[in-house]
Tab-separated table of C-alpha atoms in Angstrom:
chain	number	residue	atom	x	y	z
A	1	UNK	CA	-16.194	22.857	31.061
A	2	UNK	CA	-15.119	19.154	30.669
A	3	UNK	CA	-13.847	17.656	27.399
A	4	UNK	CA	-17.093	16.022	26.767
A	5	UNK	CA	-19.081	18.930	27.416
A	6	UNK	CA	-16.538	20.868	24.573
A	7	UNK	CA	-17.179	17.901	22.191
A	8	UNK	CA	-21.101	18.325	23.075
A	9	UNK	CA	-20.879	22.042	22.047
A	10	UNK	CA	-18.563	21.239	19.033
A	11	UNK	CA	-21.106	18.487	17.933
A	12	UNK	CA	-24.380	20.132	17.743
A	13	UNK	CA	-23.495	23.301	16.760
A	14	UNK	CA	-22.806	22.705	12.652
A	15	UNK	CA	-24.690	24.896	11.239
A	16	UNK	CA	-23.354	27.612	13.276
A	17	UNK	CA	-19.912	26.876	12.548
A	18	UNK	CA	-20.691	26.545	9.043
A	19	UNK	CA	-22.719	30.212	8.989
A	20	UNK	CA	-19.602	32.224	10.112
A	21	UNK	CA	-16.797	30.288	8.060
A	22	UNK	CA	-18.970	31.218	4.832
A	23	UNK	CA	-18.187	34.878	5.328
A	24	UNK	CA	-14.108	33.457	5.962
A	25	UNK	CA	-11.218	32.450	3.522
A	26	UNK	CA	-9.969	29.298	3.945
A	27	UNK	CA	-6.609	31.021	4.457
A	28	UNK	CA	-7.636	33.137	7.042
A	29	UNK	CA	-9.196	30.310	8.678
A	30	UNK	CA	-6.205	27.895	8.591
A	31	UNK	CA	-3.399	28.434	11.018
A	32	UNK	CA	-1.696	26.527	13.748
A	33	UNK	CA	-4.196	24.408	14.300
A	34	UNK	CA	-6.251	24.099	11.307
A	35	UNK	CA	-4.199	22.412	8.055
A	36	UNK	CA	-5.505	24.243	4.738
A	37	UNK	CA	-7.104	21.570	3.251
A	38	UNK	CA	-9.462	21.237	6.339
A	39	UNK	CA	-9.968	24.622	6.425
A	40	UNK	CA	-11.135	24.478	2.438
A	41	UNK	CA	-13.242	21.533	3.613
A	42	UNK	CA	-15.130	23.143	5.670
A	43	UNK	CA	-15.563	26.255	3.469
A	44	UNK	CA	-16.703	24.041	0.568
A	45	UNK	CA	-19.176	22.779	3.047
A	46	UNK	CA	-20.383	26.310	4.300
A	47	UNK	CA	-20.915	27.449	0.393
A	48	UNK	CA	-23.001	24.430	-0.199
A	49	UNK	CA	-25.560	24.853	3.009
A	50	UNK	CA	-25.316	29.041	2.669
A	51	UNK	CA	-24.353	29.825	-0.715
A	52	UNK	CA	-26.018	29.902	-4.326
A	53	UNK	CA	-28.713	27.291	-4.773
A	54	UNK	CA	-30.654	25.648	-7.209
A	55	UNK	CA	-33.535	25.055	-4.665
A	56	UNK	CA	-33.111	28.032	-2.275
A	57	UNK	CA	-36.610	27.405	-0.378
A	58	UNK	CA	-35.453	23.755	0.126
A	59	UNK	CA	-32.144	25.443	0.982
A	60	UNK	CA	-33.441	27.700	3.776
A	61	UNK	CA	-35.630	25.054	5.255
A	62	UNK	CA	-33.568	21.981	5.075
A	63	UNK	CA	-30.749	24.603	7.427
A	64	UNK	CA	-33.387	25.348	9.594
A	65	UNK	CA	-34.411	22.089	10.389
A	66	UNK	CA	-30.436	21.133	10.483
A	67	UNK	CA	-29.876	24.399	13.137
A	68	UNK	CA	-33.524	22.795	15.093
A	69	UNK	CA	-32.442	19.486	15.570
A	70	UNK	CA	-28.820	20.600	16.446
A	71	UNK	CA	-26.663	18.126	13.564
A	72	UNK	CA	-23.069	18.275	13.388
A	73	UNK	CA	-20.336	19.254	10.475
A	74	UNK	CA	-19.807	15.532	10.853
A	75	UNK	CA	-23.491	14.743	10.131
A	76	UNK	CA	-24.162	17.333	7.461
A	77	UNK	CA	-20.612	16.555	5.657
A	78	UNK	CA	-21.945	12.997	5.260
A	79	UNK	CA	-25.312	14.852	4.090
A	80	UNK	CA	-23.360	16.790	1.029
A	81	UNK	CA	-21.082	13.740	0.447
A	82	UNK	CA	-24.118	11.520	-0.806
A	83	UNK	CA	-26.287	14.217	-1.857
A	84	UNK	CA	-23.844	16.057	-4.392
A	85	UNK	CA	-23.858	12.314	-6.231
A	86	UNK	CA	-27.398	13.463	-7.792
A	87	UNK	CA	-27.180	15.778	-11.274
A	88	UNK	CA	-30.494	16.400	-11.960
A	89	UNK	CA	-31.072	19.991	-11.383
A	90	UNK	CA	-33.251	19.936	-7.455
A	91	UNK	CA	-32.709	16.591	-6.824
A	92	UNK	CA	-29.573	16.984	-4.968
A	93	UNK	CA	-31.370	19.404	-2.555
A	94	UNK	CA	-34.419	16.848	-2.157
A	95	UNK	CA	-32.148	14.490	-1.135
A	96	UNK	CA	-30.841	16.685	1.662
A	97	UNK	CA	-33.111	18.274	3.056
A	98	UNK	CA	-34.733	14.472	3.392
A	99	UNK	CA	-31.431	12.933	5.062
A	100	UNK	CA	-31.562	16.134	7.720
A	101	UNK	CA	-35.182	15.074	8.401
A	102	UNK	CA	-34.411	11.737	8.413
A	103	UNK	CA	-35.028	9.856	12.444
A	104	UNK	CA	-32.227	7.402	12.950
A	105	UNK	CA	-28.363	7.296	14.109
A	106	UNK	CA	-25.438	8.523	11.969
A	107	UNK	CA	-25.085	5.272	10.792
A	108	UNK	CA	-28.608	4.361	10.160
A	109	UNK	CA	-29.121	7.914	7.900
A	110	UNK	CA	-25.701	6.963	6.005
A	111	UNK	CA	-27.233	3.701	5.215
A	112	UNK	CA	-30.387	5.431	4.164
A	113	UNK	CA	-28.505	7.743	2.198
A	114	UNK	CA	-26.748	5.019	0.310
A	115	UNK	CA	-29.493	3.456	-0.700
A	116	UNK	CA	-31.446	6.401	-1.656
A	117	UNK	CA	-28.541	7.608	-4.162
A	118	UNK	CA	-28.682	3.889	-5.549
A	119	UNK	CA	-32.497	4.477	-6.369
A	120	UNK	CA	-31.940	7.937	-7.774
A	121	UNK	CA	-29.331	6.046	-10.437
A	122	UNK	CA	-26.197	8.748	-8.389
A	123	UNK	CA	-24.216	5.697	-7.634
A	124	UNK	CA	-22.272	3.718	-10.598
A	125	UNK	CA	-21.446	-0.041	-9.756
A	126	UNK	CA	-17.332	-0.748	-9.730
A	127	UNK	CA	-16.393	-1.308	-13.187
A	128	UNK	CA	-14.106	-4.824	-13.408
A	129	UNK	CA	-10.208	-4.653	-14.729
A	130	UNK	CA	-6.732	-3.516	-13.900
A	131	UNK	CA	-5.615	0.183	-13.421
A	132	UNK	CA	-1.965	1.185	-12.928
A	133	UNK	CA	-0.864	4.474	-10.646
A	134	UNK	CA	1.718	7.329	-11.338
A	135	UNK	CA	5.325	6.542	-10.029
A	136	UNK	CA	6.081	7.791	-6.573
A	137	UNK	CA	9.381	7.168	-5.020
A	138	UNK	CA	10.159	4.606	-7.517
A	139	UNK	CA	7.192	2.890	-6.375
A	140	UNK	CA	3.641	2.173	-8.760
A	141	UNK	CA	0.312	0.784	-7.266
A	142	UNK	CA	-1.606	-2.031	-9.259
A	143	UNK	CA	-5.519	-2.180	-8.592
A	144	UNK	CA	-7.331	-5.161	-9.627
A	145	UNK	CA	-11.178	-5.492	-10.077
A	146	UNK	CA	-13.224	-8.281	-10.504
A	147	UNK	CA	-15.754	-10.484	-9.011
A	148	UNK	CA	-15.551	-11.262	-5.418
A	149	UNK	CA	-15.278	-15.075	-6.637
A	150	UNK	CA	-11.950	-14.630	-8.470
A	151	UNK	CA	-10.034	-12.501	-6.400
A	152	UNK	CA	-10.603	-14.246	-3.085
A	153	UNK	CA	-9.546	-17.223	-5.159
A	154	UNK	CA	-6.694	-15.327	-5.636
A	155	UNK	CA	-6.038	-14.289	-2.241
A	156	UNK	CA	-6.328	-18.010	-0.926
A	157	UNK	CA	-3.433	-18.707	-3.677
A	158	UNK	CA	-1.472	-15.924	-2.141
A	159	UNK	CA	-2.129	-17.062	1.453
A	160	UNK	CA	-1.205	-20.213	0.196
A	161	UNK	CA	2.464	-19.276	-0.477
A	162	UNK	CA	3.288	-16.874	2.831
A	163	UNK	CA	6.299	-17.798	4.424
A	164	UNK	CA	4.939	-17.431	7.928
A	165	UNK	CA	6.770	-14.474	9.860
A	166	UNK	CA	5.052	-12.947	12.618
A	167	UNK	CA	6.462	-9.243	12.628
A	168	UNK	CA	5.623	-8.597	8.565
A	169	UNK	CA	2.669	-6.851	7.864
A	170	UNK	CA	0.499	-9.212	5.605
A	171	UNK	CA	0.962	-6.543	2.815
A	172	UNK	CA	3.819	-6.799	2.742
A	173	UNK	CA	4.127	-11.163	2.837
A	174	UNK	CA	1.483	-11.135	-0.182
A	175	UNK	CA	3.954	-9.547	-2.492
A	176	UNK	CA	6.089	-12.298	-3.205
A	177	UNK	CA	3.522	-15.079	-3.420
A	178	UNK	CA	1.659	-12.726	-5.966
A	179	UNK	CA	5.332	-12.282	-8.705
A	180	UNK	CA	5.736	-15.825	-7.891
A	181	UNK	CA	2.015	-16.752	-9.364
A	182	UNK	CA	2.719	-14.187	-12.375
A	183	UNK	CA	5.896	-15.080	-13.061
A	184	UNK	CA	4.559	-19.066	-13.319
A	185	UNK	CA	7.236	-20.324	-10.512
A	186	UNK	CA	4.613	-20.660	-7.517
A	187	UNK	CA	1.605	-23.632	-7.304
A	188	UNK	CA	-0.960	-21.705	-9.880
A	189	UNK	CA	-4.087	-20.106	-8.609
A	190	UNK	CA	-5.982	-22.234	-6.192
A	191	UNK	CA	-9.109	-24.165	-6.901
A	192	UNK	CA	-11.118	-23.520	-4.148
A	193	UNK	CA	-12.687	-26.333	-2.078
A	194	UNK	CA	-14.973	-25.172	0.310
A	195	UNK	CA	-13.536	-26.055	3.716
A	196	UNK	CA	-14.962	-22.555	3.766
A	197	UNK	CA	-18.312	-22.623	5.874
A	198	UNK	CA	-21.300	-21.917	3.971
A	199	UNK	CA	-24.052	-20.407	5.915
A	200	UNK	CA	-27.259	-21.866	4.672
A	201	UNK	CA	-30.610	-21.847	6.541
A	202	UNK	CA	-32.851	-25.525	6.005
A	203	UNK	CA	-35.355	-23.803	4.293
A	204	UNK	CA	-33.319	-22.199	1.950
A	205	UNK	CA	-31.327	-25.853	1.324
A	206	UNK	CA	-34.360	-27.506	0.579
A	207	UNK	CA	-35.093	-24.825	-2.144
A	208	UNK	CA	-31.568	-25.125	-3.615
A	209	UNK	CA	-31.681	-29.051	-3.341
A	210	UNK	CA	-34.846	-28.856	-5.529
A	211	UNK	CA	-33.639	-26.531	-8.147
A	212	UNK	CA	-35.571	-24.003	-6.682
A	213	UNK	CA	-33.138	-21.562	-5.221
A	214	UNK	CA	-31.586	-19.433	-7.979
A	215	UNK	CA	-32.880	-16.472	-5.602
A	216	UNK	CA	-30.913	-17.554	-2.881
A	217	UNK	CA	-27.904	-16.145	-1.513
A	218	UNK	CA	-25.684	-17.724	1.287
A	219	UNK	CA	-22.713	-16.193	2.935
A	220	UNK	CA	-19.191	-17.994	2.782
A	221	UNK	CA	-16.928	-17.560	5.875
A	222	UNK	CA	-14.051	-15.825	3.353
A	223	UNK	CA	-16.273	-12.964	3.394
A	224	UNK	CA	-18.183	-13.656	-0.161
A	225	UNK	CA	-21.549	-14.916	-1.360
A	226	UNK	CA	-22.489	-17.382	-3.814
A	227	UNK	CA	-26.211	-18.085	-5.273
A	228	UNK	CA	-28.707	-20.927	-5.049
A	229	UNK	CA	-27.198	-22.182	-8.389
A	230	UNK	CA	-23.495	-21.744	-7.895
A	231	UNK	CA	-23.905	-23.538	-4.402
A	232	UNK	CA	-25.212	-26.239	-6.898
A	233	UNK	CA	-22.774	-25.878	-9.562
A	234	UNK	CA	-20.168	-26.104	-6.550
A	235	UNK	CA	-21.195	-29.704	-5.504
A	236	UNK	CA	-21.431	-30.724	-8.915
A	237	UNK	CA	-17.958	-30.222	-9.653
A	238	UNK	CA	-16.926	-31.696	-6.642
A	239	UNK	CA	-15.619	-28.202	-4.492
A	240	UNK	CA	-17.819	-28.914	-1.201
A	241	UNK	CA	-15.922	-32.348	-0.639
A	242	UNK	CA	-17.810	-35.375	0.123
A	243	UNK	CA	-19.179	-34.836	3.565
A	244	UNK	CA	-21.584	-32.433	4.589
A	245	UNK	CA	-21.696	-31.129	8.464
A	246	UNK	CA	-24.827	-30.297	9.759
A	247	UNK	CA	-24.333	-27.370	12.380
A	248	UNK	CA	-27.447	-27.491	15.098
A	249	UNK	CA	-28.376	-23.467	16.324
A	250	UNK	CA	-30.594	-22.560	19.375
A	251	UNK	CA	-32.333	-19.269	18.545
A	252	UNK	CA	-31.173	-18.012	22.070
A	253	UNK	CA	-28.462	-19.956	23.210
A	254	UNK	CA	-26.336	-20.047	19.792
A	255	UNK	CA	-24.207	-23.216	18.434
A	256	UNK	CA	-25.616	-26.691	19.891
A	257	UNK	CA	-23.318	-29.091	18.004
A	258	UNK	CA	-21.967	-30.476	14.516
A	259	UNK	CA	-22.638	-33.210	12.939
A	260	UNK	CA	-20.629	-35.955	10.778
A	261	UNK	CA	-17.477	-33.968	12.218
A	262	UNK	CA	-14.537	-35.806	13.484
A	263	UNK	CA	-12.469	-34.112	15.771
A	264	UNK	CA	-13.754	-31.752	18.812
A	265	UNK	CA	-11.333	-28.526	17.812
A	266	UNK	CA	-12.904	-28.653	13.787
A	267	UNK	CA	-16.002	-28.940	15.161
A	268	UNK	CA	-16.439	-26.199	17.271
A	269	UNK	CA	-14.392	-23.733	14.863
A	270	UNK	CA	-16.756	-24.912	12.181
A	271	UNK	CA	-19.460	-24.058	14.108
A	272	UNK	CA	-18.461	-20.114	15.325
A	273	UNK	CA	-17.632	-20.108	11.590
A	274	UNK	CA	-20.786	-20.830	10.697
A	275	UNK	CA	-22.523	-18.289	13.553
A	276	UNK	CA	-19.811	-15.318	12.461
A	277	UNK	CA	-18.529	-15.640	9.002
A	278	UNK	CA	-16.535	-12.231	9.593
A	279	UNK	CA	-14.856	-11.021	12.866
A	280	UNK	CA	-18.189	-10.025	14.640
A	281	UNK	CA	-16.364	-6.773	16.167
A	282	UNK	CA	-17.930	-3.712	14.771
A	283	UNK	CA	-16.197	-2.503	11.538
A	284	UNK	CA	-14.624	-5.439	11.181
A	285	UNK	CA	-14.035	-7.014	8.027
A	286	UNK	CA	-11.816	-10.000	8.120
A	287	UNK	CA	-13.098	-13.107	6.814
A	288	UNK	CA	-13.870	-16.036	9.510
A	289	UNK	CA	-11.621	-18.273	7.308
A	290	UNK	CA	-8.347	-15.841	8.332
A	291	UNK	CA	-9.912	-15.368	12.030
A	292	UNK	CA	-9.049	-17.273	15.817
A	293	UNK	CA	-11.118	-19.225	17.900
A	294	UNK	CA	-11.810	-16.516	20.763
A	295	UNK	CA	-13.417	-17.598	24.149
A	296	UNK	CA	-15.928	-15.212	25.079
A	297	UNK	CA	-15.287	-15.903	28.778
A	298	UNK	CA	-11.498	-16.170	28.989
A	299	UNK	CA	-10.500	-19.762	29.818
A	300	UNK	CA	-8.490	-18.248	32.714
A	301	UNK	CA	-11.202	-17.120	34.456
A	302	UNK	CA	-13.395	-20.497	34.032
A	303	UNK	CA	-14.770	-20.298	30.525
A	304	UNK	CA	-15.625	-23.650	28.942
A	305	UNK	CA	-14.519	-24.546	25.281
A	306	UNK	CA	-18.214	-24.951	24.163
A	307	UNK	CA	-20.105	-23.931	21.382
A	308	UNK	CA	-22.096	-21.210	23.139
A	309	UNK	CA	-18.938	-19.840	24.672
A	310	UNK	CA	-16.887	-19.726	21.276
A	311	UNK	CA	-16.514	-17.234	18.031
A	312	UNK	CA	-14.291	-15.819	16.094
A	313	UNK	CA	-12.085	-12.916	16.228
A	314	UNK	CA	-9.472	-11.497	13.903
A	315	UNK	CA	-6.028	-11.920	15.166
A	316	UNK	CA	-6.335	-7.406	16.415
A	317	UNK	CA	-9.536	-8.119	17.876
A	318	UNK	CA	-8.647	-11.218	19.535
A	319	UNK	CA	-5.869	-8.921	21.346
A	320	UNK	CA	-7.603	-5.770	21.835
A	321	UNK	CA	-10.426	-7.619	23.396
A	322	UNK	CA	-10.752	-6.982	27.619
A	323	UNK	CA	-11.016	-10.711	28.886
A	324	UNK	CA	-11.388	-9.256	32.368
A	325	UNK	CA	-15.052	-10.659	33.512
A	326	UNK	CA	-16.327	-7.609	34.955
A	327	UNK	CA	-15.047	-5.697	31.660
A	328	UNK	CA	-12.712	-3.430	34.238
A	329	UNK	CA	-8.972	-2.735	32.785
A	330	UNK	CA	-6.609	-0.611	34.414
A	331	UNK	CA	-8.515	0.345	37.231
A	332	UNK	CA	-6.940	3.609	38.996
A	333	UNK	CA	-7.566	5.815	41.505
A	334	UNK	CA	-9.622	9.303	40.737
A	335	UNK	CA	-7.427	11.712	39.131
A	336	UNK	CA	-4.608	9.608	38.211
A	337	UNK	CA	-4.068	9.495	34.734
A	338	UNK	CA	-4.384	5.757	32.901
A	339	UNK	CA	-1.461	3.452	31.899
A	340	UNK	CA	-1.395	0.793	29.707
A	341	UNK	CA	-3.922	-0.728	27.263
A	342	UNK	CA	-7.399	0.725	26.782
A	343	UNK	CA	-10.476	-0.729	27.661
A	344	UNK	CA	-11.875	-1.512	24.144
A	345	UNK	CA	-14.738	-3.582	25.454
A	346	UNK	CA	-15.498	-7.081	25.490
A	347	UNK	CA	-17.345	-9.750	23.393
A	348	UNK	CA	-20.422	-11.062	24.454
A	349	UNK	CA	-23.336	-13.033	23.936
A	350	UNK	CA	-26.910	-11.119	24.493
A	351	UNK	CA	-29.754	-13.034	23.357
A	352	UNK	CA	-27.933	-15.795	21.332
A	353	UNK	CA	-25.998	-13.329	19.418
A	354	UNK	CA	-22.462	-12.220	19.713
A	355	UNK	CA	-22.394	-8.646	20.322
A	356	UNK	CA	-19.058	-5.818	21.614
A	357	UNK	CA	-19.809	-4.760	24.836
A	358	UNK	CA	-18.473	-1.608	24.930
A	359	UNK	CA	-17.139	0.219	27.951
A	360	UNK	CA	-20.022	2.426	28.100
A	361	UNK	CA	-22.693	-0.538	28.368
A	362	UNK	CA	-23.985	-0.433	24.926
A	363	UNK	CA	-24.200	-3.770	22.859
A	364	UNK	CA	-22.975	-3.503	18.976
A	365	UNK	CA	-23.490	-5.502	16.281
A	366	UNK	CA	-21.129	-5.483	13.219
A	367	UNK	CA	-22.432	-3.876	10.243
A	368	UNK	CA	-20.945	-5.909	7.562
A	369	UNK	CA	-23.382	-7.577	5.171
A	370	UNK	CA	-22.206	-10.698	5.856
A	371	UNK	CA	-22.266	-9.987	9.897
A	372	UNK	CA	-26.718	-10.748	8.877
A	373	UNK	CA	-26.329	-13.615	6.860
A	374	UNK	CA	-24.389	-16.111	9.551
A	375	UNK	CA	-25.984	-19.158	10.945
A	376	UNK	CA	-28.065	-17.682	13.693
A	377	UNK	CA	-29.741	-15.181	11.611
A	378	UNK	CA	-31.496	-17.725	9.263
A	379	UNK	CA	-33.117	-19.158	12.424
């Protein structure tokens, strides 16, 4: 038996594993190989799907179906971890036994699940302010909260004031940027003017021109929002400068060209901006504003510096990314074991879209909000 066959077995066989550890201590279960806290993970886990119930019928049937359709501890875990959210005596069960009926991939049912616990009230938003940790090591851990607005304001500020060294961890350069803003000796928070791209479809610009568009809600390249009306308020005071480009977008093809721009490098980062306004690599979540103009056919092996052939990456991505053109790295001979990087996959565009081609063959999208709200999805 190979090592994917093992992780076969060890994936759709949950609810068996999950039977037999209910009858085990987590003590007797943890060893060598097994830390205690997993092992009391997985017991909690077993208890919930085989012990005491407020629903037992649900109970018996939603682990049935679970055992039928062969889910994994991975798949039920994320079950209990959205389920449990729900107080009202039944519901929680309901909402299980639904999510182990529900048709759809891991991350499909997740996002399901999500929005599920949102309608059943289990989900309260973030609440905004400041909260302070315990000391550890001499260290303590500030957490701010607020709207996405202000603190990416902030975080341009902080940007602002990095003293550019390539082997710090940007953690670590934000630090002093952020005493020098509190302690009044750096430049003051930043006024943002929105060199930022802001993804807006005609339609919706003609609404928002007429007053029309306090429904509306664009994506920003620095990963935030911003309604019809503070896209308004915006120009009024002056923050989207005094030009405005026009990026053109072929449903299939992707960027076309920018107009009222004045240099050719601007132009085309403006436009994969516009197209990706966060690193379109699955998972991803850094801003297009912080991300590098990435050839999706390396210029080394003949890749123009065109719209269609540009987006952007994050500066990981940008390296992780295999810019071999038949997506082959570190090709060896059968039984030798690989050396060097990984094959993570490759960036491409499939149907006007910029998509991960992973090594496997499949295309992925990201999943971030904002990954649906970039230039060629309002066309």
């Amino acid at each position: 038996m190979n090592g994917r066959q093992i992780l076969n077995l060890f994936t759709t066989s949950g609810v068996t594993i999950l039977r037999d550890v209910y009858q085990c201590s987590p003590h007797d279960l943890a060893g060598g190989l097994m830390s205690l806290n997993t092992a009391r993970k997985y017991t909690r886990l077993a208890t919930v799907f085989f012990g005491p119930a407020d629903s037992p019928k649900v109970q018996r049937d939603a682990v049935t179906l679970a055992e039928a359709r062969q889910l994994s501890l991975e798949y039920l875990e994320m079950v209990n971890k959205h389920a449990k959210k729900l107080t009202t005596r039944g519901v929680a069960w309901k909402l299980r036994a639904e999510l182990i009926a529900f048709e759809g991939t891991f991350e499909e049912v997740e996002a399901y699940a999500k929005k599920r616990v949102m309608e059943e009230g289990g989900d309260k938003p973030k609440q905004r302010g400041v909260r302070l940790g315990r000391v550890v090591d001499g260290l303590r851990t500030i957490s701010i909260t607020d709207t996405q607005r202000r603190i990416t304001d902030l975080e341009k500020t902080l940007d602002a004031g990095i003293k550019h060294d390539e082997g710090q961890p940007r953690s670590e350069a934000l630090l002093e940027p952020f005493w020098d803003l509190v302690e009044g000796t750096g430049t003051g928070l930043i006024k943002p003017e929105y060199r930022t791209v802001i993804a807006i479809g005609l339609n919706d610009f003609a609404k928002v021109s007429c007053g029309k568009g306090k429904d509306v809600v664009v994506a920003l390249s620095d990963g935030t929002t911003m309604t019809g009306a503070e896209f308004i308020n915006a120009a009024m005071e002056g923050s989207l400068g005094d030009k405005l480009y026009v990026g053109l977008f072929h449903p299939t093809a992707g960027p076309v060209n920018l107009y009222e721009a004045r240099f050719a490098s601007g132009k085309l980062r403006t436009l994969a901006m516009a197209e990706n306004l966060v690193c379109p690599w699955p998972d991803c979540n850094v801003p297009a504003d912080r991300c590098q103009v990435h050839h999706i056919d390396a210029h080394k092996h003949g890749g123009h510096t065109k719209p269609s052939n540009l987006t952007m990456l994050c500066k990981y991505h940008n390296g992780v990314n295999n810019d071999d053109p038949d997506g082959q790295r570190n090709k060896r001979r059968p039984g030798k074991p690989k050396r060097g990087k990984p094959n993570r996959g490759r960036m491409r565009r499939h149907r006007g879209k910029v998509r991960l081609h992973t090594p496997g063959g499949k295309l992925v999208s990201n999943s971030h909000d904002l990954s649906s709200m970039g230039a060629m999805d309002l066309i």
